[in-house]
mmCIF file of C-alpha atoms and ligand atoms in Angstrom:
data_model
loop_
_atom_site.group_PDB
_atom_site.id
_atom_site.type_symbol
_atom_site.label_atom_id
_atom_site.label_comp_id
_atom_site.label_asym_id
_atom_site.label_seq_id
_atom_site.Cartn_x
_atom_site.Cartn_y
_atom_site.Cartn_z
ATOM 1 C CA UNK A 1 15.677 32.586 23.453
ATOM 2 C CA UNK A 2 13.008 31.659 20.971
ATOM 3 C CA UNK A 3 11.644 28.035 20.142
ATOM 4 C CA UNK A 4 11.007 27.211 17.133
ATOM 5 C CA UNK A 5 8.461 23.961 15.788
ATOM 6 C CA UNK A 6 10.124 22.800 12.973
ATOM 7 C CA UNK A 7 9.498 18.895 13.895
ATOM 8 C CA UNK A 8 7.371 17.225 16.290
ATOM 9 C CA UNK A 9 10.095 16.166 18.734
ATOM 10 C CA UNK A 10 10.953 19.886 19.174
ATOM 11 C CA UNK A 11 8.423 19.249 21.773
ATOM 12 C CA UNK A 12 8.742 17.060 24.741
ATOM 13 C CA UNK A 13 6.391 14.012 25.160
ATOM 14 C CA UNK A 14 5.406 16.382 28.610
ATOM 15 C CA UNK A 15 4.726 18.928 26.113
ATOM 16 C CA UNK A 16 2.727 17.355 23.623
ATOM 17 C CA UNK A 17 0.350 16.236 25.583
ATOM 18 C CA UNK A 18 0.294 19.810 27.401
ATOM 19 C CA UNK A 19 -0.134 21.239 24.053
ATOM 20 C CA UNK A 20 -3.128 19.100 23.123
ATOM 21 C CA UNK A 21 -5.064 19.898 26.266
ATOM 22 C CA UNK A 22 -4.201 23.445 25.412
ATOM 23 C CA UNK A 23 -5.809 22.394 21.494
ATOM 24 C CA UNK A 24 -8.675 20.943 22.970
ATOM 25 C CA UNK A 25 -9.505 23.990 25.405
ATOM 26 C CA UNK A 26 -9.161 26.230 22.257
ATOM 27 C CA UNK A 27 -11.746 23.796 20.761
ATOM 28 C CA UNK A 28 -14.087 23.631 23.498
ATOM 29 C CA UNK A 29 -14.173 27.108 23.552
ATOM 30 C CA UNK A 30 -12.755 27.845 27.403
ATOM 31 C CA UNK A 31 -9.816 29.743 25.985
ATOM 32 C CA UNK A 32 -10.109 33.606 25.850
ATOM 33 C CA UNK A 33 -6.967 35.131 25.522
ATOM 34 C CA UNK A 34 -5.483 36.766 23.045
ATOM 35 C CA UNK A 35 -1.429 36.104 23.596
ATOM 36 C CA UNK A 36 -1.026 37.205 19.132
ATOM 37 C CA UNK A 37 -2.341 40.827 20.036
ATOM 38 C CA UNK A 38 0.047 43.419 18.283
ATOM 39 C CA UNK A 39 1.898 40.583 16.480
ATOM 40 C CA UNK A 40 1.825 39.256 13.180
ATOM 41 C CA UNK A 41 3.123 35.810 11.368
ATOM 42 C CA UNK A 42 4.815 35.527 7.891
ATOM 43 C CA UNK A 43 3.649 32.759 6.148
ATOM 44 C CA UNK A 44 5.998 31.885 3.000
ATOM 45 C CA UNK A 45 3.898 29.618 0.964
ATOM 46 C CA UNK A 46 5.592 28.025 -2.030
ATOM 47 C CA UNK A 47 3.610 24.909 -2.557
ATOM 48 C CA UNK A 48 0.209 25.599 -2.351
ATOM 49 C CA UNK A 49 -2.332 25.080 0.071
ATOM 50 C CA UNK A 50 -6.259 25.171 1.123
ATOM 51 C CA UNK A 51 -5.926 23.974 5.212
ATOM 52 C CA UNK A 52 -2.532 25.211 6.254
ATOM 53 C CA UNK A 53 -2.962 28.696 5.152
ATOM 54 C CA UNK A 54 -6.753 29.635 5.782
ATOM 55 C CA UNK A 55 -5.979 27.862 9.428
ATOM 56 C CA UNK A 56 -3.312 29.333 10.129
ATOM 57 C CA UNK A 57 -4.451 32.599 9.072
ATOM 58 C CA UNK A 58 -7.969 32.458 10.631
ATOM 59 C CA UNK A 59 -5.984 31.170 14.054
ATOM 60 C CA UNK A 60 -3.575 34.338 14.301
ATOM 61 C CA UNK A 61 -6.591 36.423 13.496
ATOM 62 C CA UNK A 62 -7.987 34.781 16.539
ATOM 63 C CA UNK A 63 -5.225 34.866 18.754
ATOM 64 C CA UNK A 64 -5.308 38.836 18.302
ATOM 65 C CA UNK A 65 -3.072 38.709 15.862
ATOM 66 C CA UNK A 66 -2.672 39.638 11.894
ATOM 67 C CA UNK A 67 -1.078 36.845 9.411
ATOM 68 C CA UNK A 68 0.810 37.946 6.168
ATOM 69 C CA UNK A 69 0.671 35.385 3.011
ATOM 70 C CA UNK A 70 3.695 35.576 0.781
ATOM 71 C CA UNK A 71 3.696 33.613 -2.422
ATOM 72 C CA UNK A 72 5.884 32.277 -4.370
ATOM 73 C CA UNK A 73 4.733 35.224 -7.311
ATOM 74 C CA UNK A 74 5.371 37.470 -5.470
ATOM 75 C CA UNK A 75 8.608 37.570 -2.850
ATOM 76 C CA UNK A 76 12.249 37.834 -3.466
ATOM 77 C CA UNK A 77 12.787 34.060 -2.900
ATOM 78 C CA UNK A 78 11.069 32.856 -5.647
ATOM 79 C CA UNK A 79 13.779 35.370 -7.834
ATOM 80 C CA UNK A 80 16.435 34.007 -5.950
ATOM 81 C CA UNK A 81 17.084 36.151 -2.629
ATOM 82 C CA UNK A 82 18.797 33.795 -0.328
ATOM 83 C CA UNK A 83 16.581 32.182 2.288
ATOM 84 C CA UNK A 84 18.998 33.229 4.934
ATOM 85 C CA UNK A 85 18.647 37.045 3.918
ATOM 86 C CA UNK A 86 15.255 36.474 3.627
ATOM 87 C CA UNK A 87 14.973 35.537 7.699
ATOM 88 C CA UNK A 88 16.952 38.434 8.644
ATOM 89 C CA UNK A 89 14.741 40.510 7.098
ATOM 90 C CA UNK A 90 11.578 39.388 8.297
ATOM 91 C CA UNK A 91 12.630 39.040 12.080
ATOM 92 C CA UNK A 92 12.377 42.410 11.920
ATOM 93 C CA UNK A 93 8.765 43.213 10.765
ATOM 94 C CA UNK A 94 7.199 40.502 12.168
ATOM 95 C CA UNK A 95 7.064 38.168 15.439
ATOM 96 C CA UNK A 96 7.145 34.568 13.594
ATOM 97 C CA UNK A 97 7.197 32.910 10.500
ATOM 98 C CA UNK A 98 5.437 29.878 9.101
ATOM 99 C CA UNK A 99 7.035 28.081 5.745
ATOM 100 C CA UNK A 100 5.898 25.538 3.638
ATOM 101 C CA UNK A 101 8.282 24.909 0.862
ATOM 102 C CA UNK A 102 10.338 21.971 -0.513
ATOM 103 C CA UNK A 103 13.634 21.361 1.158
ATOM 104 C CA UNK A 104 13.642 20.640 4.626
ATOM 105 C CA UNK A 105 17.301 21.992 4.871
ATOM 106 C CA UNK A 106 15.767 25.033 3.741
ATOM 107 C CA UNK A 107 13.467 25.605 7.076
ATOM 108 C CA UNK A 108 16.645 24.625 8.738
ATOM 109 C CA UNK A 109 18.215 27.624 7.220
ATOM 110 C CA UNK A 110 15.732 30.394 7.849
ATOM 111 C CA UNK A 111 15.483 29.246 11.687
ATOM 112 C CA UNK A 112 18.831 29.384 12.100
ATOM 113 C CA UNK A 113 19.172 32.793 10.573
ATOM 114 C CA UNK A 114 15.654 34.466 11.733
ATOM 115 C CA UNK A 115 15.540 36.084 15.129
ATOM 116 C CA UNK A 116 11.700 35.099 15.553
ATOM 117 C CA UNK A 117 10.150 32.058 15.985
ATOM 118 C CA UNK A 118 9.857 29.345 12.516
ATOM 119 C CA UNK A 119 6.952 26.994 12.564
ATOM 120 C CA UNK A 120 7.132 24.467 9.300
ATOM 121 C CA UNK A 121 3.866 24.440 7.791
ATOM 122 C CA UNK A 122 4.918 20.886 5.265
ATOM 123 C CA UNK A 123 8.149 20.443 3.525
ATOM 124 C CA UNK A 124 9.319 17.256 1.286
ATOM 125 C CA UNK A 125 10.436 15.585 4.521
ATOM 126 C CA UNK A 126 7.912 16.667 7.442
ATOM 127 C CA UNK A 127 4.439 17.688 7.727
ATOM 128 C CA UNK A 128 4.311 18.243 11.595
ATOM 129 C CA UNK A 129 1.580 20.499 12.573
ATOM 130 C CA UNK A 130 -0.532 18.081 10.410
ATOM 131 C CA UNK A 131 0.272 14.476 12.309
ATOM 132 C CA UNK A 132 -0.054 16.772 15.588
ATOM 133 C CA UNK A 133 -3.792 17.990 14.258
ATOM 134 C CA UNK A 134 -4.276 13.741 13.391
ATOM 135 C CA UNK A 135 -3.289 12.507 17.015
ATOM 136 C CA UNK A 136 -5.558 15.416 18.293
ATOM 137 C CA UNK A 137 -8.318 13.682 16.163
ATOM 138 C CA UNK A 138 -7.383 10.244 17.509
ATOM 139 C CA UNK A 139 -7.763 11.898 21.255
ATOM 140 C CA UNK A 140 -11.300 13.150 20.258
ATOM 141 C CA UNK A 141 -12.810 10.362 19.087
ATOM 142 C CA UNK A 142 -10.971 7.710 20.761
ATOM 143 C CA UNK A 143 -10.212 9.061 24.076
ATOM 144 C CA UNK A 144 -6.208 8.606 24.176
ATOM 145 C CA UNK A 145 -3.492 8.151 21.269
ATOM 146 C CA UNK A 146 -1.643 5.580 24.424
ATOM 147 C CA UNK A 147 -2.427 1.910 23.236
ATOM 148 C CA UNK A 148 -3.506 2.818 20.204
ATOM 149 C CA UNK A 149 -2.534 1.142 16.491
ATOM 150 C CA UNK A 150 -1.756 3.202 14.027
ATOM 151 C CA UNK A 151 -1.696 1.526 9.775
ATOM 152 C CA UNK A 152 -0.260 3.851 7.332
ATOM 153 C CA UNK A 153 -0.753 2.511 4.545
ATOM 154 C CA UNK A 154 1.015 4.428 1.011
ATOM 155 C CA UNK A 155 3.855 6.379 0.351
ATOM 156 C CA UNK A 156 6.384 6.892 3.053
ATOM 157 C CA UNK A 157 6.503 10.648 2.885
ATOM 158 C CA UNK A 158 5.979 13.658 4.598
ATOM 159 C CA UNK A 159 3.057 12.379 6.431
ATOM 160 C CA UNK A 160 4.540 9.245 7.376
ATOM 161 C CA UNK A 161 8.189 10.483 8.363
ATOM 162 C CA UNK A 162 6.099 12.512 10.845
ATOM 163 C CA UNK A 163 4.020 9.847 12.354
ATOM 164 C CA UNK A 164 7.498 8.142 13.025
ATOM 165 C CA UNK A 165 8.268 11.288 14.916
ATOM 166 C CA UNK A 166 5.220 10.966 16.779
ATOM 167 C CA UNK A 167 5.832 7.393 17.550
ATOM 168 C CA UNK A 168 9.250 8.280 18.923
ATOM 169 C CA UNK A 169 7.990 11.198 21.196
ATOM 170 C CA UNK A 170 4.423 9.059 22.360
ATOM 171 C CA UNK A 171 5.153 5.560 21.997
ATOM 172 C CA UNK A 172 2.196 4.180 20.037
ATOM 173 C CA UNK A 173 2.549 1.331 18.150
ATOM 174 C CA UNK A 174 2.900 2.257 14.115
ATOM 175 C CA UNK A 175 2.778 -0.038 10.864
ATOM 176 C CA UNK A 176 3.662 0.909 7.316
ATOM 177 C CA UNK A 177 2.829 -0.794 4.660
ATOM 178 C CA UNK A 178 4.686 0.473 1.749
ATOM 179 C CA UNK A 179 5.446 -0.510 -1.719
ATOM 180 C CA UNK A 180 9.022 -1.498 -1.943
ATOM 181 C CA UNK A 181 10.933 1.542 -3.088
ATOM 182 C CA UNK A 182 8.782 4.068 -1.550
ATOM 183 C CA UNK A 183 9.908 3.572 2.515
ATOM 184 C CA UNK A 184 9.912 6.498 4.878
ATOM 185 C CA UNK A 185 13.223 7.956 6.053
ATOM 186 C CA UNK A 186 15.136 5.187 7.690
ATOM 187 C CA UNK A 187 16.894 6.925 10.111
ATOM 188 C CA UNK A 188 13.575 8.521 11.669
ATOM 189 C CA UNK A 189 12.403 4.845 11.636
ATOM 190 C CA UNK A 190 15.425 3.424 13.183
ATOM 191 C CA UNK A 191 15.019 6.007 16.023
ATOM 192 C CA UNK A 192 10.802 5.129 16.456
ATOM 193 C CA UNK A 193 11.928 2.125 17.019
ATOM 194 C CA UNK A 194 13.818 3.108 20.237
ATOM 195 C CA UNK A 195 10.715 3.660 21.771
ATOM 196 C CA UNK A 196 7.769 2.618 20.105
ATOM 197 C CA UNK A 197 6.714 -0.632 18.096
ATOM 198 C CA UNK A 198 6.919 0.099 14.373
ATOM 199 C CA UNK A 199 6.393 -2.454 11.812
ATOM 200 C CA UNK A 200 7.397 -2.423 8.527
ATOM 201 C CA UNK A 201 5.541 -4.566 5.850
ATOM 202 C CA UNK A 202 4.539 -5.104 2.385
ATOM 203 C CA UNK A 203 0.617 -6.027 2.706
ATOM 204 C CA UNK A 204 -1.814 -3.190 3.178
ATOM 205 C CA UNK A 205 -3.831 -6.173 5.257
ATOM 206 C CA UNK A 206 -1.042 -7.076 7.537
ATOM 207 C CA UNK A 207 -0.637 -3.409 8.633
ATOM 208 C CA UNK A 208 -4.564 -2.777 8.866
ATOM 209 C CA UNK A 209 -5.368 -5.804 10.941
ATOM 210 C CA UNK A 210 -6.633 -5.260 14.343
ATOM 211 C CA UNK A 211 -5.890 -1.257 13.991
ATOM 212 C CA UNK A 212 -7.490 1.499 15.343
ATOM 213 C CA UNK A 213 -6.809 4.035 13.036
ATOM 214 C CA UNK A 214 -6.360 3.784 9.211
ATOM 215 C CA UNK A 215 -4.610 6.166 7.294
ATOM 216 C CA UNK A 216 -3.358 7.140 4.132
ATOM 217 C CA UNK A 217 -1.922 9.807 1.642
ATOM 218 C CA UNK A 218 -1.805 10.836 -1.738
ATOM 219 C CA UNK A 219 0.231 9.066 -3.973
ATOM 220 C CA UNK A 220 2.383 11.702 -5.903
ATOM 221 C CA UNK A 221 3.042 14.659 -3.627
ATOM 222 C CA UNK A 222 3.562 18.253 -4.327
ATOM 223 C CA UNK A 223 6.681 18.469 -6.686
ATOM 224 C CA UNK A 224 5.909 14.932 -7.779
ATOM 225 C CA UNK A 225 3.278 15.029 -10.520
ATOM 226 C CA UNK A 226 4.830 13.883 -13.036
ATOM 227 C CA UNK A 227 5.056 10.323 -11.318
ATOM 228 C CA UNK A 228 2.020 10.137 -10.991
ATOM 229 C CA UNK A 229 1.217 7.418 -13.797
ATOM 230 C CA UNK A 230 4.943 5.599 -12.657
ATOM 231 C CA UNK A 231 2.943 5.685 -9.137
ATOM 232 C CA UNK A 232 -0.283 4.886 -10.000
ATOM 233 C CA UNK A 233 1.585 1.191 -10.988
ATOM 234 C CA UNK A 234 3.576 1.377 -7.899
ATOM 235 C CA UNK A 235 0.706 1.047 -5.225
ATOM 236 C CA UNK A 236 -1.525 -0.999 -7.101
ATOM 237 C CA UNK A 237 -3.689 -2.415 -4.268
ATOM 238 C CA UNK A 238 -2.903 0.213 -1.735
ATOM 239 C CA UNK A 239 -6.515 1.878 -1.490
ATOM 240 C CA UNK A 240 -8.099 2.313 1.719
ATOM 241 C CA UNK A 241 -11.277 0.747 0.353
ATOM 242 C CA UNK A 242 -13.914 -1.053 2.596
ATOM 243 C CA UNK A 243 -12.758 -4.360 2.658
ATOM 244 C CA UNK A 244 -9.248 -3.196 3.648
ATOM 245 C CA UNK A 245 -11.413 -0.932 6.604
ATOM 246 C CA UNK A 246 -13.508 -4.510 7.833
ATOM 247 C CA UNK A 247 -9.775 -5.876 8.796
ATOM 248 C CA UNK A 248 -9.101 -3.007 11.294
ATOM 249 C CA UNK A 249 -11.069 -2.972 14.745
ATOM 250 C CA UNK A 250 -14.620 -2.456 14.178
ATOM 251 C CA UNK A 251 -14.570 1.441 15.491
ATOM 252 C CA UNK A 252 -11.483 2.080 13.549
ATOM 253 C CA UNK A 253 -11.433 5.854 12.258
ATOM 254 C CA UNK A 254 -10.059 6.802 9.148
ATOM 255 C CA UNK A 255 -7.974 9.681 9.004
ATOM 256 C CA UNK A 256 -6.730 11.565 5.164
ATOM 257 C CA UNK A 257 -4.896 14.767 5.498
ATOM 258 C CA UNK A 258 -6.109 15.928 2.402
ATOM 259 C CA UNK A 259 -5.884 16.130 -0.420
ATOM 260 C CA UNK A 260 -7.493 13.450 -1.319
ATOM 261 C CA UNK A 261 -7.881 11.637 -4.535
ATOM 262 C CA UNK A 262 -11.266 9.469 -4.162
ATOM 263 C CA UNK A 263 -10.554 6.269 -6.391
ATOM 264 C CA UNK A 264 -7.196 6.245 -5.911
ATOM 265 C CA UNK A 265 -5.243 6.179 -2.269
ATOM 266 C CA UNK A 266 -9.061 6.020 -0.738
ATOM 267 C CA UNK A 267 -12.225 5.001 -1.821
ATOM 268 C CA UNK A 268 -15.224 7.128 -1.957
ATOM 269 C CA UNK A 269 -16.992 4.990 0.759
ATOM 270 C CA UNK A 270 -14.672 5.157 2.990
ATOM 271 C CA UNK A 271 -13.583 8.879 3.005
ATOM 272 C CA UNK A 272 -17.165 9.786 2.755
ATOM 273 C CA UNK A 273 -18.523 6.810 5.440
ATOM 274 C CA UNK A 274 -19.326 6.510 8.371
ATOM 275 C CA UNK A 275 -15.520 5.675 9.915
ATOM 276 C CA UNK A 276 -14.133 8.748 8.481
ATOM 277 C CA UNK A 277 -13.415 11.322 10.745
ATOM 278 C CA UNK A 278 -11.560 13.692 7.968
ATOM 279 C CA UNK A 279 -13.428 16.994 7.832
ATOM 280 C CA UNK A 280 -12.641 16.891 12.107
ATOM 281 C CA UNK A 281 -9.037 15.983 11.250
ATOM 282 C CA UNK A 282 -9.143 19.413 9.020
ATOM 283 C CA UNK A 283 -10.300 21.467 11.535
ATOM 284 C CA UNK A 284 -8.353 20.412 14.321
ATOM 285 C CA UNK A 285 -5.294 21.905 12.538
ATOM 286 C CA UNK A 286 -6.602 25.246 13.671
ATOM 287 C CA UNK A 287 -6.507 24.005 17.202
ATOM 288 C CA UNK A 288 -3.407 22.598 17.050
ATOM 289 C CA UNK A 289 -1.771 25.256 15.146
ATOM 290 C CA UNK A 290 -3.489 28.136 17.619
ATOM 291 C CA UNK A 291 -1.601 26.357 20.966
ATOM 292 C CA UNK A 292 1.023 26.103 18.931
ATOM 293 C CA UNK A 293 1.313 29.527 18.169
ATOM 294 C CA UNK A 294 0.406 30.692 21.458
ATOM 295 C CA UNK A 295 3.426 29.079 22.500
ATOM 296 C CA UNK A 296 6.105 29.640 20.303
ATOM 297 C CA UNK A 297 4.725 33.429 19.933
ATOM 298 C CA UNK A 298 2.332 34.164 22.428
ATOM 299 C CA UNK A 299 4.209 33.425 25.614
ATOM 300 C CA UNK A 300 1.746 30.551 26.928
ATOM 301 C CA UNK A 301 3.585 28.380 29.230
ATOM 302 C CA UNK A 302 2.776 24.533 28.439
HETATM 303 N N1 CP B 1 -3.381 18.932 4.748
HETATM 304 C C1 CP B 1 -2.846 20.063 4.270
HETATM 305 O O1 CP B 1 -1.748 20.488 4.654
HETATM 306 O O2 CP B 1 -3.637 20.718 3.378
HETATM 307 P P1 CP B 1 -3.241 21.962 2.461
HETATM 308 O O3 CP B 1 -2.222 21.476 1.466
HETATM 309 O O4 CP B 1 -4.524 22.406 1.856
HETATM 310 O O5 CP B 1 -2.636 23.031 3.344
HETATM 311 N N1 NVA B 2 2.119 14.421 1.127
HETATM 312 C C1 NVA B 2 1.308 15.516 0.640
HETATM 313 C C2 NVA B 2 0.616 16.205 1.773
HETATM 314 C C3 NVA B 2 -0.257 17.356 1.363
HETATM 315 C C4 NVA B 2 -0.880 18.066 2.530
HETATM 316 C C5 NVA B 2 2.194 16.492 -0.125
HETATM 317 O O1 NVA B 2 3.318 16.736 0.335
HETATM 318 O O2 NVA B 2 1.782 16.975 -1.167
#
């Protein structure tokens, strides 16, 4: 029976933090095998992407394996071919399958129809391997996610439907501060709040104040663009700008997934400053998504 990652609480809180030590061994360098060699990963792309598919690509490559990129151009699914024939299909070429596409439900479908592992690589509701890659940047330059206070301040998307996931699996204590009309799911946050301190609020200030990590988001997703200007209005005063950063603890990091629009969700001194720790953040998706791999695919036992 194959696993696959399609959210973060696929995963165990055991196994998350098994998986990160795995990440950072990969990182340090004291990992040598190659569990990928003689397999190969699908990755269906149709959004686009910089991060998700050069790491993910580079990290099979690395593993000992070789990665396939299928756009949007150019497969079936883009012409219509259901998603579901689609997974049948490639279960039998390759030995997993990453996705990034719109619908959730969609991922849903081509796990439950592929006979190989799925790993969701962002879709309008969760961007896991990326909130796994941002609590492996927390770990490096803060020692431990456990205690820590996490501000998300923006849109309740993607990124912050996940880092109520997180929240449920680790326990840390999370605050949104969202324009009305743009909350996260509120059945993820009714289930954080089983088991980790989550606060709601209105004021970017209120959710900054005394935190040790600030993040934020674009404002119009993929698939959203033309809200932007509708947006733009929306979260007036949301910028992660340096007098928002002085409110959070004095070695607060600040963490983008990118991305990013300087001027708008973040200023230009603060993504490019001396608190931001993005261009780690960006690599650690590598590391994240390599132990994840090695996992899923590979056989390594967490
Ligand atoms: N953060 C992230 O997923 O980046 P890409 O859209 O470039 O993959
Ligand atoms: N919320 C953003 C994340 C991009 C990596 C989007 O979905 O476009």
């Amino acid at each position: 029976m194959h696993r696959d990652f399609l959210e973060i609480p696929d995963f165990s809180s055991d196994e998350l933090h098994s998986l990160f030590v795995l990440a950072e061994s990969m990182r340090a360098g004291r990992y040598d095998k190659k569990p990928l060699a003689g397999k190969s990963l699908a990755m269906i792309f149709m959004k686009s992407s910089t991060r998700t598919r050069v790491s993910f690509e580079v990290g099979t490559w690395q593993l000992g394996g070789a990665a396939w990129f299928l756009s949007p151009r150019d497969v079936q699914i883009g012409r219509g071919e259901p998603i579901g024939d689609t997974a049948k299909v490639l279960s039998r070429y390759v030995n997993g399958i990453m996705i990034r596409t719109f619908s959730h439900q969609d991922v849903v479908d081509l796990a439950r129809d592929a006979s190989v592992p799925v790993i969701n690589g962002l879709t309008d509701y969760l961007h896991p391997c990326q909130i796994l890659a941002d609590i492996l940047t927390i770990r490096q330059h803060l020692g431990t996610h456990e205690g820590k206070v996490v501000a998300w301040i923006g849109d309740g998307n993607n990124m912050a439907n996940s880092w109520l996931n997180a929240a449920w699996r680790l326990g840390f204590e999370l605050r949104l501060a969202c324009p009305e009309g743009y909350e996260p799911d509120a059945a993820l946050l009714e289930r954080a709040r089983e088991r980790a301190t989550v606060h709601l609020v209105r004021d970017p200030h209120e959710a900054v104040r005394g935190a040790h990590v600030v993040t934020t988001d674009v404002w119009a997703s993929m698939g959203q663009e033309e809200e932007q200007a509708e947006r733009e209005r929306a979260f007036a005063g949301f910028t992660v700008n340096a007098a928002l950063m002085a409110r959070a603890e004095r070695d607060a990091i600040f963490l983008h997934c990118l991305p990013a629009h300087r001027g708008e969700e973040v200023s230009a001194e603060v993504i490019d400053g001396p608190q931001s720790r993005v261009w780690d953040e960006a690599e650690n998706r590598l590391h994240i998504q390599k132990a994840i791999m090695a996992v899923v695919m590979g056989g390594e036992a967490l």
